[in-house]
Coordinates of C-alpha atoms in Angstrom, one line a residue:
Chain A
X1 CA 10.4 24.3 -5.4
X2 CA 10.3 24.9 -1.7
X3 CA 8.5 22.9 0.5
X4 CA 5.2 24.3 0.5
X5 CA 4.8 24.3 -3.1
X6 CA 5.5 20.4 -2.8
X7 CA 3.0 20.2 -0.2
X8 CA 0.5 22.0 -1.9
X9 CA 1.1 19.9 -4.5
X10 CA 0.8 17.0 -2.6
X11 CA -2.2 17.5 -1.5
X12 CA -3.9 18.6 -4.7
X13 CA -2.8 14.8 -6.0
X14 CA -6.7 14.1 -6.6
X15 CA -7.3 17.3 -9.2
X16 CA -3.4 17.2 -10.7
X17 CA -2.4 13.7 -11.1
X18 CA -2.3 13.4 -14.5
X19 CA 0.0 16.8 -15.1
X20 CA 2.0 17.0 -11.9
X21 CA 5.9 16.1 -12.3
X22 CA 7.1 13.6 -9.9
X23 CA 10.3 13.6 -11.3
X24 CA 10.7 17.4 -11.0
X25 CA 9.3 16.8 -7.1
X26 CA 11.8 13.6 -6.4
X27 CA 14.5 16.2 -7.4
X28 CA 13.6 19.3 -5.3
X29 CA 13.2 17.3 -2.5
X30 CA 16.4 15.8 -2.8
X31 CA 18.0 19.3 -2.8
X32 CA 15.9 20.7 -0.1
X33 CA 17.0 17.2 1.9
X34 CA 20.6 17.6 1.2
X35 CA 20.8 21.4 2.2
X36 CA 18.8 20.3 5.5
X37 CA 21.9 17.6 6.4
X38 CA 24.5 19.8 5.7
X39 CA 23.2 22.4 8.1
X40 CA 22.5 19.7 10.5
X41 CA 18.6 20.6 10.3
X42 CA 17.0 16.8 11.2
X43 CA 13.6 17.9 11.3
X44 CA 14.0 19.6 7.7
X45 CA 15.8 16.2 6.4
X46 CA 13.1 14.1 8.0
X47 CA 10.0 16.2 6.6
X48 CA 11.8 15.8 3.0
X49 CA 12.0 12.1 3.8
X50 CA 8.3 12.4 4.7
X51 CA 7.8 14.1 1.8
X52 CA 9.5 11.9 -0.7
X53 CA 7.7 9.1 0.5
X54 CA 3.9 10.8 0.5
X55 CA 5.5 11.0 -3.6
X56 CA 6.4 7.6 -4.0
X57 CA 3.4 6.3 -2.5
X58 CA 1.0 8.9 -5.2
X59 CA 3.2 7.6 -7.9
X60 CA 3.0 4.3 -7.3
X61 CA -0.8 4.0 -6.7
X62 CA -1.1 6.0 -9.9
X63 CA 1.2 3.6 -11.6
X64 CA -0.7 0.4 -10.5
X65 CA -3.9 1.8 -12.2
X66 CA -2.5 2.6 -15.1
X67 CA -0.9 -0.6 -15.5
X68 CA -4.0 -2.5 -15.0
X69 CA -6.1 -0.7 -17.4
X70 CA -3.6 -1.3 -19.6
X71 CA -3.9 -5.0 -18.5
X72 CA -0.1 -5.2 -16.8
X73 CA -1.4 -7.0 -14.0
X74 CA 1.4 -8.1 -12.5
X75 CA 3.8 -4.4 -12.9
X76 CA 0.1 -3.4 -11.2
X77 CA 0.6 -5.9 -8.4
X78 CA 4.2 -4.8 -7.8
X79 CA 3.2 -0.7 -7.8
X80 CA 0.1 -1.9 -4.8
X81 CA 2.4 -3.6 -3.2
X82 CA 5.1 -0.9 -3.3
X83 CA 2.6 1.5 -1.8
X84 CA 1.9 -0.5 0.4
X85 CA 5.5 -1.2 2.1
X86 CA 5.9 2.7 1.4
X87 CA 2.8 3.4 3.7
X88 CA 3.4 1.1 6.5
X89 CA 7.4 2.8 6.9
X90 CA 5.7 6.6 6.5
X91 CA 2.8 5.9 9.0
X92 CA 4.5 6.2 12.5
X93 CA 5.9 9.6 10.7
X94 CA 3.2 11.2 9.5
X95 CA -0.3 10.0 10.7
X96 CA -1.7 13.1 11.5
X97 CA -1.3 14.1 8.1
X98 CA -2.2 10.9 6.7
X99 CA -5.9 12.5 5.1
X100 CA -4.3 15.0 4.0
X101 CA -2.0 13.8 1.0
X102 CA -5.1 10.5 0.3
X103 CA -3.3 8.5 2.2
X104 CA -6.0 6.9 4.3
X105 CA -7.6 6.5 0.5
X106 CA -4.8 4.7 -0.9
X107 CA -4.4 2.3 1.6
X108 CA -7.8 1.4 1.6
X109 CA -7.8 0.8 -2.0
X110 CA -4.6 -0.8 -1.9
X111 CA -6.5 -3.2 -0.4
X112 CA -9.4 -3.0 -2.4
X113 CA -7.3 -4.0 -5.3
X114 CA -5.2 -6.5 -4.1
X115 CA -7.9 -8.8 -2.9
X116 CA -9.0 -8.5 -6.9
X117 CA -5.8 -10.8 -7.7
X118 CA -5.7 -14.2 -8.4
X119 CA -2.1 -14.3 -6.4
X120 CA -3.0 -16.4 -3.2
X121 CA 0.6 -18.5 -3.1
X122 CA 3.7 -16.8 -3.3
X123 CA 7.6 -18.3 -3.0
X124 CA 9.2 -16.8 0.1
X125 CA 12.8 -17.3 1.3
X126 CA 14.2 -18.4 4.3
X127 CA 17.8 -17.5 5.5
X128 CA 20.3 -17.8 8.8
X129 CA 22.0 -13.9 9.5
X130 CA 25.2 -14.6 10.0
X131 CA 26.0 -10.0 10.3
X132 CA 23.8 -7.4 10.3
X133 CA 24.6 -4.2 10.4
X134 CA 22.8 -1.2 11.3
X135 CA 22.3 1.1 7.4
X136 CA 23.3 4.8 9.0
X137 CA 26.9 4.7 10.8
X138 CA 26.6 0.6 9.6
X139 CA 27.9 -0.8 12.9
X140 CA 27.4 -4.4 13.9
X141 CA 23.9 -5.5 15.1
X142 CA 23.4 -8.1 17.6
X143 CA 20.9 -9.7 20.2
X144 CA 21.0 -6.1 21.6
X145 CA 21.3 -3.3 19.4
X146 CA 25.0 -2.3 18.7
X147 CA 24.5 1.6 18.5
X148 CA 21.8 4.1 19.4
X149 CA 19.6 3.6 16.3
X150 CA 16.3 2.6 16.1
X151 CA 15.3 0.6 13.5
X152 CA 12.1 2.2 11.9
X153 CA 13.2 6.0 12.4
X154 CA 14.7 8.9 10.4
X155 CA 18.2 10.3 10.3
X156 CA 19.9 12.8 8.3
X157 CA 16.9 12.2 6.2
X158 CA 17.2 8.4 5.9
X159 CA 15.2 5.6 7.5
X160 CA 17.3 3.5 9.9
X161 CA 17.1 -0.9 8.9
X162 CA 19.4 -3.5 8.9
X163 CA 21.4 -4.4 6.1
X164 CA 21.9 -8.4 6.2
X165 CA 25.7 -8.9 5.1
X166 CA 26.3 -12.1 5.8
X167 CA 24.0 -15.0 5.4
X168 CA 22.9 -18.5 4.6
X169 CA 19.8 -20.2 2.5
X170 CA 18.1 -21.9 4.5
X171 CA 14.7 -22.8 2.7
X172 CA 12.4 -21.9 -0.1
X173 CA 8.7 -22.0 0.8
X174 CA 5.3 -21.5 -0.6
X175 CA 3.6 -19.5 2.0
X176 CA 0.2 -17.6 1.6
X177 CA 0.6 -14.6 3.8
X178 CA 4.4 -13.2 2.5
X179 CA 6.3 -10.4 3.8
X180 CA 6.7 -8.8 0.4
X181 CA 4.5 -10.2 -2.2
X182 CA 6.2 -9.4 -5.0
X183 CA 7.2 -13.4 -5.4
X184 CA 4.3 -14.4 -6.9
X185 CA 5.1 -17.8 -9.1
X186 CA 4.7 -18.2 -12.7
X187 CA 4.8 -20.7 -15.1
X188 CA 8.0 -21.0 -17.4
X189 CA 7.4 -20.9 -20.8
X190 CA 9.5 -23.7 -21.5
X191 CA 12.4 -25.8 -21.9
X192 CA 15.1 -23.2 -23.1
X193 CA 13.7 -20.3 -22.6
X194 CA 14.1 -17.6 -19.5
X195 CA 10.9 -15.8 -20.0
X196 CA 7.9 -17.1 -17.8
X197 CA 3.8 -17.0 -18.8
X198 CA 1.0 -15.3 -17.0
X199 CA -1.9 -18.3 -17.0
X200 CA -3.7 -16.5 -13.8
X201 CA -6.9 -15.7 -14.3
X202 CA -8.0 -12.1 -13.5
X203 CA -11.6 -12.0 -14.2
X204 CA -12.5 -10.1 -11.0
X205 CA -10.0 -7.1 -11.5
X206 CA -10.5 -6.9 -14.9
X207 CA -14.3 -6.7 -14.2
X208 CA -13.8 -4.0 -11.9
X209 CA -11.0 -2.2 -13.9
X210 CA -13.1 -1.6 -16.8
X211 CA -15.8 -0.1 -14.9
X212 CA -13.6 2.5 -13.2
X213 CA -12.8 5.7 -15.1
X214 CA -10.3 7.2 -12.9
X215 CA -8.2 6.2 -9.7
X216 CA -10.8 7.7 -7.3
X217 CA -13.7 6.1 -8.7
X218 CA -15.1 4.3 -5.5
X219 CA -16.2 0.9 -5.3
X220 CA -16.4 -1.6 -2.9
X221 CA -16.8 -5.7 -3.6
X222 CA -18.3 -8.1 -0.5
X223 CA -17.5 -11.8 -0.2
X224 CA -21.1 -14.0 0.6
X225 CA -22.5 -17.0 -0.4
X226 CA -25.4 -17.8 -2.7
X227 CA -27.5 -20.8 -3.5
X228 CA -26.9 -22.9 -6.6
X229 CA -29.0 -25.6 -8.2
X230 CA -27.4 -28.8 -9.1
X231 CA -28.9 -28.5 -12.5
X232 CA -26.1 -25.3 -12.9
X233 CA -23.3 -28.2 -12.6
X234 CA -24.3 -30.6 -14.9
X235 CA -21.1 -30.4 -16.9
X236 CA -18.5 -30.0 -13.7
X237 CA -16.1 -32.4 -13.3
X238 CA -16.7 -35.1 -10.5
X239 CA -13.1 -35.3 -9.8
X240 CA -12.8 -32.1 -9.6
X241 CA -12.8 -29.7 -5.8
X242 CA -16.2 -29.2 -5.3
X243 CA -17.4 -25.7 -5.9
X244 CA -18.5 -24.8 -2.8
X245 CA -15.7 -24.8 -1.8
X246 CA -14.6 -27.3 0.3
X247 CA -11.5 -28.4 -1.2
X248 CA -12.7 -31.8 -1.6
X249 CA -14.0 -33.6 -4.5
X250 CA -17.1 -32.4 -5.4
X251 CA -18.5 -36.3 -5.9
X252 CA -17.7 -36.5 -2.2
X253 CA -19.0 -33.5 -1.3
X254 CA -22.0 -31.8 -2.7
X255 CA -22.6 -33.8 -6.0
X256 CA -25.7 -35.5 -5.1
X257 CA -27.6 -32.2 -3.5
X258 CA -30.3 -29.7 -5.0
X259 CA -28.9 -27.2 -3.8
X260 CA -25.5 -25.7 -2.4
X261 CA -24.2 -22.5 -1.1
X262 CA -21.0 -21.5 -3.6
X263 CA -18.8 -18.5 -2.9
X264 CA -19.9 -15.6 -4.0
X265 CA -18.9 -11.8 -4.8
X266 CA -21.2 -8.2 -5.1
X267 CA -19.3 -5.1 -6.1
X268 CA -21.1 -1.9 -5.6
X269 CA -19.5 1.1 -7.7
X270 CA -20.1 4.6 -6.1
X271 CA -21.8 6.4 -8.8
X272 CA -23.9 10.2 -9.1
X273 CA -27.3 9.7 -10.3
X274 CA -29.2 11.9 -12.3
X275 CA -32.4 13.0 -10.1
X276 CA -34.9 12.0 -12.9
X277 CA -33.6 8.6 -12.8
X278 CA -33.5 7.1 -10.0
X279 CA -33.4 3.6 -10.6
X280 CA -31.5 2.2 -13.6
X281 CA -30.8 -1.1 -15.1
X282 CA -28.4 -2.1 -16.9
X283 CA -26.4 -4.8 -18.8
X284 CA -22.6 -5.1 -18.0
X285 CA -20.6 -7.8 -19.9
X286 CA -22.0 -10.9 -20.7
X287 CA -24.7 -12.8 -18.1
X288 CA -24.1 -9.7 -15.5
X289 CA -26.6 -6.9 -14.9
X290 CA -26.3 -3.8 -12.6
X291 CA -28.3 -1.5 -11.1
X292 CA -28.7 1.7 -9.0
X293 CA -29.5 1.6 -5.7
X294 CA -30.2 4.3 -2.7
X295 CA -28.0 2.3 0.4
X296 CA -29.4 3.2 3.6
X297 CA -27.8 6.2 5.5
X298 CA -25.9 7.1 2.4
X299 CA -27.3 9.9 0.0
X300 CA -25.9 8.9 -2.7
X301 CA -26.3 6.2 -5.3
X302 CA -24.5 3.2 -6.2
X303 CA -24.2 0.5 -9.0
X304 CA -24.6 -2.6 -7.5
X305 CA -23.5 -5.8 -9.0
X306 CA -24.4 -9.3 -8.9
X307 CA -23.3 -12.8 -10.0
X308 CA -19.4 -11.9 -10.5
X309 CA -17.6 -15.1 -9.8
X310 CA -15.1 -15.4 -6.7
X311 CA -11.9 -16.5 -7.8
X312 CA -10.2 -18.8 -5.4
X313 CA -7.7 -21.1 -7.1
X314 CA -4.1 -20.5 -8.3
X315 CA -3.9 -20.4 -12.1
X316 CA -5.6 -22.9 -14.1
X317 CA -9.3 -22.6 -15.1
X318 CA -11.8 -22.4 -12.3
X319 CA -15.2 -23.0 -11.9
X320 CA -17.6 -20.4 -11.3
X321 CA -20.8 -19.6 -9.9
X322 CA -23.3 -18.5 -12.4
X323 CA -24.7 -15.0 -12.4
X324 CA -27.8 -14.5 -9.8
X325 CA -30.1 -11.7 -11.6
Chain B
X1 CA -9.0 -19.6 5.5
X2 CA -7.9 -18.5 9.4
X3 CA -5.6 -20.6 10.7
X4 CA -6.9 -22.8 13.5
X5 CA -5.0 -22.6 16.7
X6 CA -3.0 -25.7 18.6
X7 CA -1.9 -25.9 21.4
X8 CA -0.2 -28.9 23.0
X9 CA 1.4 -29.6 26.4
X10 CA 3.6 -32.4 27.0
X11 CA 6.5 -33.5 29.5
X12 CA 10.2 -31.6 28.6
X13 CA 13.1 -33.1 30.0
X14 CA 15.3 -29.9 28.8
X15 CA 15.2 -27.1 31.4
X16 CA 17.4 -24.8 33.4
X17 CA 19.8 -27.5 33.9
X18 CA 20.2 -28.6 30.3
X19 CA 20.8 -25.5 28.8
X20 CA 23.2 -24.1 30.9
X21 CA 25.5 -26.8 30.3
X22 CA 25.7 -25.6 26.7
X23 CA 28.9 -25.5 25.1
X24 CA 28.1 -21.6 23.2
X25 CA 27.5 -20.3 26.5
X26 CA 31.4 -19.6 27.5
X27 CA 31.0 -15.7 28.3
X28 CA 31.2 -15.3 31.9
X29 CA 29.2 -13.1 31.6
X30 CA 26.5 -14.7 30.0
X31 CA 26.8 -17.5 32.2
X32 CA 26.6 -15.7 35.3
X33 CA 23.2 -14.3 33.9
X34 CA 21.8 -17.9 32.9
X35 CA 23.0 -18.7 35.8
X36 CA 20.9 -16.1 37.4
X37 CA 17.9 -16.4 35.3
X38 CA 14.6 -17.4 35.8
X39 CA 13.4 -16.3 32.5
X40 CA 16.0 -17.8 29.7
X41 CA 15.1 -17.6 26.1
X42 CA 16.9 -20.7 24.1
X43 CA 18.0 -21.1 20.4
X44 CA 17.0 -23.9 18.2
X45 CA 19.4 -26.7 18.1
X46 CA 19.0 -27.9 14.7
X47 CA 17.0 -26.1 11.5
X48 CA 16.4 -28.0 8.3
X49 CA 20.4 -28.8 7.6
X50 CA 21.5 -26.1 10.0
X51 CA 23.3 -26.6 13.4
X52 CA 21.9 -24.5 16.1
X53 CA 22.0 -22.3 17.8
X54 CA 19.4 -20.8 15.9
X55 CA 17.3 -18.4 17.5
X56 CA 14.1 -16.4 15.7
X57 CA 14.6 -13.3 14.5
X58 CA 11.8 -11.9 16.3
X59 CA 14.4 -12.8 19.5
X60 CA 16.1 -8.7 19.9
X61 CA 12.7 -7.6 20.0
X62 CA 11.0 -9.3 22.3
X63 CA 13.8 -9.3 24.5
X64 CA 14.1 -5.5 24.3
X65 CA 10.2 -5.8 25.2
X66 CA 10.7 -8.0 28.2
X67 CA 13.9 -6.2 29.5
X68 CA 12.0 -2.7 29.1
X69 CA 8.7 -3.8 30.6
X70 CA 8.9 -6.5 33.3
X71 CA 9.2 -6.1 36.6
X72 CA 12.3 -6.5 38.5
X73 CA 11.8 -9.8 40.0
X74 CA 12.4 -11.4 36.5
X75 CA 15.7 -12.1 35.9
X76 CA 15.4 -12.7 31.9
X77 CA 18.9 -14.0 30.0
X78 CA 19.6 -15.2 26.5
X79 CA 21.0 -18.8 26.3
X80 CA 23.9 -17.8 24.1
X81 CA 27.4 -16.4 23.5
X82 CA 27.1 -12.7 21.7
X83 CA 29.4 -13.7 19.2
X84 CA 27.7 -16.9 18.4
X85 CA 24.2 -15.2 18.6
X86 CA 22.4 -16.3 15.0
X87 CA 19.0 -15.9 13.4
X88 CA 16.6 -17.4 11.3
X89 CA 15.0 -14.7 9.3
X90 CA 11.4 -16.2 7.3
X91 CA 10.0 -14.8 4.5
X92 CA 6.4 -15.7 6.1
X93 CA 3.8 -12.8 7.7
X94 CA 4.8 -15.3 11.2
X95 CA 5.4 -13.8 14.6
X96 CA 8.4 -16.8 15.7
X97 CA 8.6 -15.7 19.4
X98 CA 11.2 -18.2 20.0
X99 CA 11.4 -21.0 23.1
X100 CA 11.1 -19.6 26.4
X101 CA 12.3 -21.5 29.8
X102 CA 10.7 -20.4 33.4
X103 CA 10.0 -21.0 36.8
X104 CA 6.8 -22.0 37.1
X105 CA 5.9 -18.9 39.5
X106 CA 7.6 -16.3 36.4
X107 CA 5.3 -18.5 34.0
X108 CA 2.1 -15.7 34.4
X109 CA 3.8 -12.9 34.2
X110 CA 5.9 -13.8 31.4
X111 CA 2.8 -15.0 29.3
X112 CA 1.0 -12.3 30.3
X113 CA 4.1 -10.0 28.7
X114 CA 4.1 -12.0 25.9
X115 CA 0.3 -11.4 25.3
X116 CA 0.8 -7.4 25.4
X117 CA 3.7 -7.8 23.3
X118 CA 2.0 -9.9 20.4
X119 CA -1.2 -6.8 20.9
X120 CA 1.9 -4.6 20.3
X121 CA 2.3 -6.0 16.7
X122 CA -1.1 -7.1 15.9
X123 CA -1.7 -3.0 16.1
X124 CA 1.3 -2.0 14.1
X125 CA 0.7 -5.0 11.3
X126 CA -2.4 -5.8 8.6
X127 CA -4.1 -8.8 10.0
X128 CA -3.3 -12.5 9.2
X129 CA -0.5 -12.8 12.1
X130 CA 0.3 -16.1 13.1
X131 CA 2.4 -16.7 16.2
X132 CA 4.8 -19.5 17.2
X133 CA 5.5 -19.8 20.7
X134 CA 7.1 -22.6 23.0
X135 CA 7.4 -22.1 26.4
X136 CA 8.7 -24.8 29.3
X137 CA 7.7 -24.5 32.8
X138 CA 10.4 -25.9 35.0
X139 CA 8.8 -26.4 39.0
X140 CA 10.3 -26.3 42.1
X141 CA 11.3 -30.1 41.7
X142 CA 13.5 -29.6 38.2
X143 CA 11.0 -31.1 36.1
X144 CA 9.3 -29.6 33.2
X145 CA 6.4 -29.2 30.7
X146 CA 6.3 -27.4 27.6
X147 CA 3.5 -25.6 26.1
X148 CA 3.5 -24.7 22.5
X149 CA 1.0 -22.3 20.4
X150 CA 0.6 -22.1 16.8
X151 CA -2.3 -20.1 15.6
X152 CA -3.8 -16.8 15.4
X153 CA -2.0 -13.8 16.7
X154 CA -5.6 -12.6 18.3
X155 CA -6.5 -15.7 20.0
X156 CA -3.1 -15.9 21.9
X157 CA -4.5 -13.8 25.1
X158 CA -7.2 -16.0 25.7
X159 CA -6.0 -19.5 24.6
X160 CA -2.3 -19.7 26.1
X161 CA -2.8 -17.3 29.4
X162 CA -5.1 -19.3 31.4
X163 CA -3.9 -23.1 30.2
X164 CA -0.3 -21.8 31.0
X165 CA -1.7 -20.5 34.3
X166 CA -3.8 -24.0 35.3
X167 CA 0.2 -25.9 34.0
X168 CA 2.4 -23.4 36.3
X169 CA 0.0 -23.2 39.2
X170 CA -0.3 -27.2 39.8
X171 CA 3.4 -27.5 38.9
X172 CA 4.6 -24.6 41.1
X173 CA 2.2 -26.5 44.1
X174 CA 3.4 -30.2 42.9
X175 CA 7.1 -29.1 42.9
X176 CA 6.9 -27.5 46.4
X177 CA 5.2 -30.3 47.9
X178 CA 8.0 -33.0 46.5
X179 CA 10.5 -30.5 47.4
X180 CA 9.4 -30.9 51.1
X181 CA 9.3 -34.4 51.2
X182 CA 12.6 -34.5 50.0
X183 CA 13.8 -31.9 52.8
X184 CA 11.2 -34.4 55.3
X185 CA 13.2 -37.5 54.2

């Protein structure tokens, strides 16, 4: 393939996704990269580079759906979160291209997704450099930069970053905003045995997953507040955080009210009416109801959703607020 | 939840002189430019079980920043031997500026670098930055307070720049006036 077949493939991604060979394009690319070096052609090397990421990014947004329909959460996670790394080292090489290939679209749903997870602590390491070295002629890096490389930018058709070589633990932390969240803890599965278990609880993505046909379906979810009656709590724990969200006890915080504002979530899914209908209700999954809606300034319809609980705790079983229709 | 900022100021006994009397600053080099310096960024002495120096690893790049960027009557140096030169690298989304050590008449202008500098990441980054910065203003006299932020990345314009410049202006006028009633004396 030459390179404008890959970019027309590229940017077909939306129509072709299913049948196009990533694979077969990793491979062409890395021939078309490798002819570039050896005649010394940088630009050519670096829009390979370009274009190898733009693939990686498609395939791993494609792979993070599938895996969550499939309920793989966590291999979901890792392929967001691997489009996401991939995006922030391509931008500063390809922005003006960025709508183009979707990728404006992925990273907004990269997003989107992620802030569907239950994952809000993650283990993160800590560590003195003793040696770094710089990965293309892999000469010593100091306080100032031991050769003419920049850290960030593309030669011979591979980006420039240090390679730690020598090093020392220093800590293991829980921290909620990682570098790479790929470290996201789990429980072991006991005495013995290697293997960990999954107890999160991913009732907001799977809501949303199981409404979406395809990777393109829109939607969008908004974080509020809504007002609960006491009488909805009768059975919650006194001892245990308060659901509004306080982080305190809820018999020292809003136990003895009517009423309290609890964390709340609406997802609206983009959606094509038909014109004789233009209001529609319906029932989605047990105690949650959608319906149609014309938002202002937009022509077209969406589903808009109420009630579905805001997950904010690590694991365990939470506490939700009940559905509002 | 957002972090909320702090930011406290207290008395610092450790400036110019202290540091230059360290024993990993050997280079002559490197001690003719601490010498020199009245912008010197400083390591950590001690992390957790490790013996200092320890700088941040966010150090190289806001040095290269200062170095490329301020004006020439900032005379910025690095409180350590090349070869000694070692970083703390932390998993954390945390911008660890490091410690900074200044006249009090560079104080403005260095925080004022600093601020551009953090606007620098905040635009290249996805939000939730939180910066760590220390920064002792040494007067006139010798003597020194140190200012430390911990908080949002986008609050660090408006919260450190004009408390730093209220701390460096009285110092800066303090020191000179003690200064001249030592030279009246």
């Amino acid at each position: 393939m030459t390179f404008e077949e890959i970019e027309n493939l590229l940017r077909s991604f939306r129509k072709i996704y299913l049948s196009v060979d990533r694979d077969e394009i990793g491979k062409s690319l890395a021939d078309l990269k490798s002819a570039a070096v050896a005649k010394g052609d940088e630009i050519a090397a670096k829009h390979a580079w370009c274009l190898e990421s733009v693939n990686d990014v498609q395939r791993a947004y494609i792979s993070a759906f599938a895996h969550a329909k499939l309920g793989e959460f966590f291999d979901a996670w890792c392929n967001l979160e691997s489009a996401e790394i991939s995006l922030i080292h391509l931008r500063p090489h390809l922005e003006e291209s960025f709508a183009e290939y979707f990728l404006d679209w992925i990273d907004l749903y990269v997003s989107r997704y992620q802030q569907l997870f239950p994952y809000r602590l993650f283990s993160s390491i800590g560590v003195i450099v003793k040696r770094r070295e710089c990965s293309i002629w892999g000469a010593k890096v100091g306080l100032r930069r031991g050769c003419a490389h920049r850290k960030g930018e593309i030669y011979s058709g591979e980006m420039c970053c240090d390679i730690i070589c020598e090093s020392e633990l220093l800590e293991i932390s829980m921290v909620e905003h990682p570098v790479n969240k790929y470290t996201v803890p789990f429980d072991a599965a006991g005495e013995g045995h290697n293997d960990w278990i999954d107890n999160y609880d991913y009732t907001q993505l799977a809501f949303i997953i199981d409404r979406v046909v395809s990777p393109f379906d829109e939607w969008e979810m908004t974080f509020t507040t809504r007002r609960a009656s006491r009488d909805e709590y009768l059975d919650y724990s006194e001892s245990a955080e308060c659901p509004c969200g306080s982080k305190i006890k809820y018999a020292d915080c809003c136990s003895g009210k009517n009423w309290f504002d609890v964390p709340h979530a609406n997802v609206s899914f983009r959606k094509k009416l038909p014109e004789n209908r233009p209001y529609l209700v319906r029932g989605h999954g047990p105690g949650v109801k959608g319906r149609l809606t014309r938002r202002s300034g937009d022509n077209r319809f969406w589903t808009r959703y109420c009630g579905l609980p805001r997950k904010t705790q690590v694991g365990g079983k939470g506490e939700y607020s009940h559905p509002c229709l | 939840m957002p972090k909320i900022p702090e930011i406290t100021i207290s008395g610092e006994t450790k400036t110019f002189q202290y540091w230059k009397t360290q024993p990993y600053i050997t280079d002559k080099a490197v001690k003719d430019a601490v010498d020199r310096a009245n912008v010197l960024i400083v390591p950590r002495e001690k992390m957790h079980n490790a013996d200092g120096p320890i700088f941040s690893s966010d150090v190289p790049s806001v040095l290269e920043y200062l170095e490329s960027t301020a004006p020439k009557e900032l005379r910025i140096a690095v409180a350590v031997d090349e070869d000694k030169y070692r970083e703390a690298v932390l998993h954390g989304l945390l911008l660890i500026l490091g410690t900074f050590v200044v006249t009090a008449i560079a104080a403005p202008i260095v925080a004022q670098l600093i601020a551009n500098y953090i606007q620098k990441r905040i635009d290249n980054s996805k939000g939730n930055n939180t910066v760590r910065f220390s920064i002792t203003v040494v007067a006139p006299d010798g003597s020194g307070k140190r200012l430390e932020y911990d908080g949002p990345a986008e609050q660090f314009r408006d919260l450190v720049i004009p408390r730093l410049n209220d701390v460096a202006g009285k110092m800066d006028e303090a020191g000179k006036h003690s200064e001249k009633l030592k030279s009246d004396l």
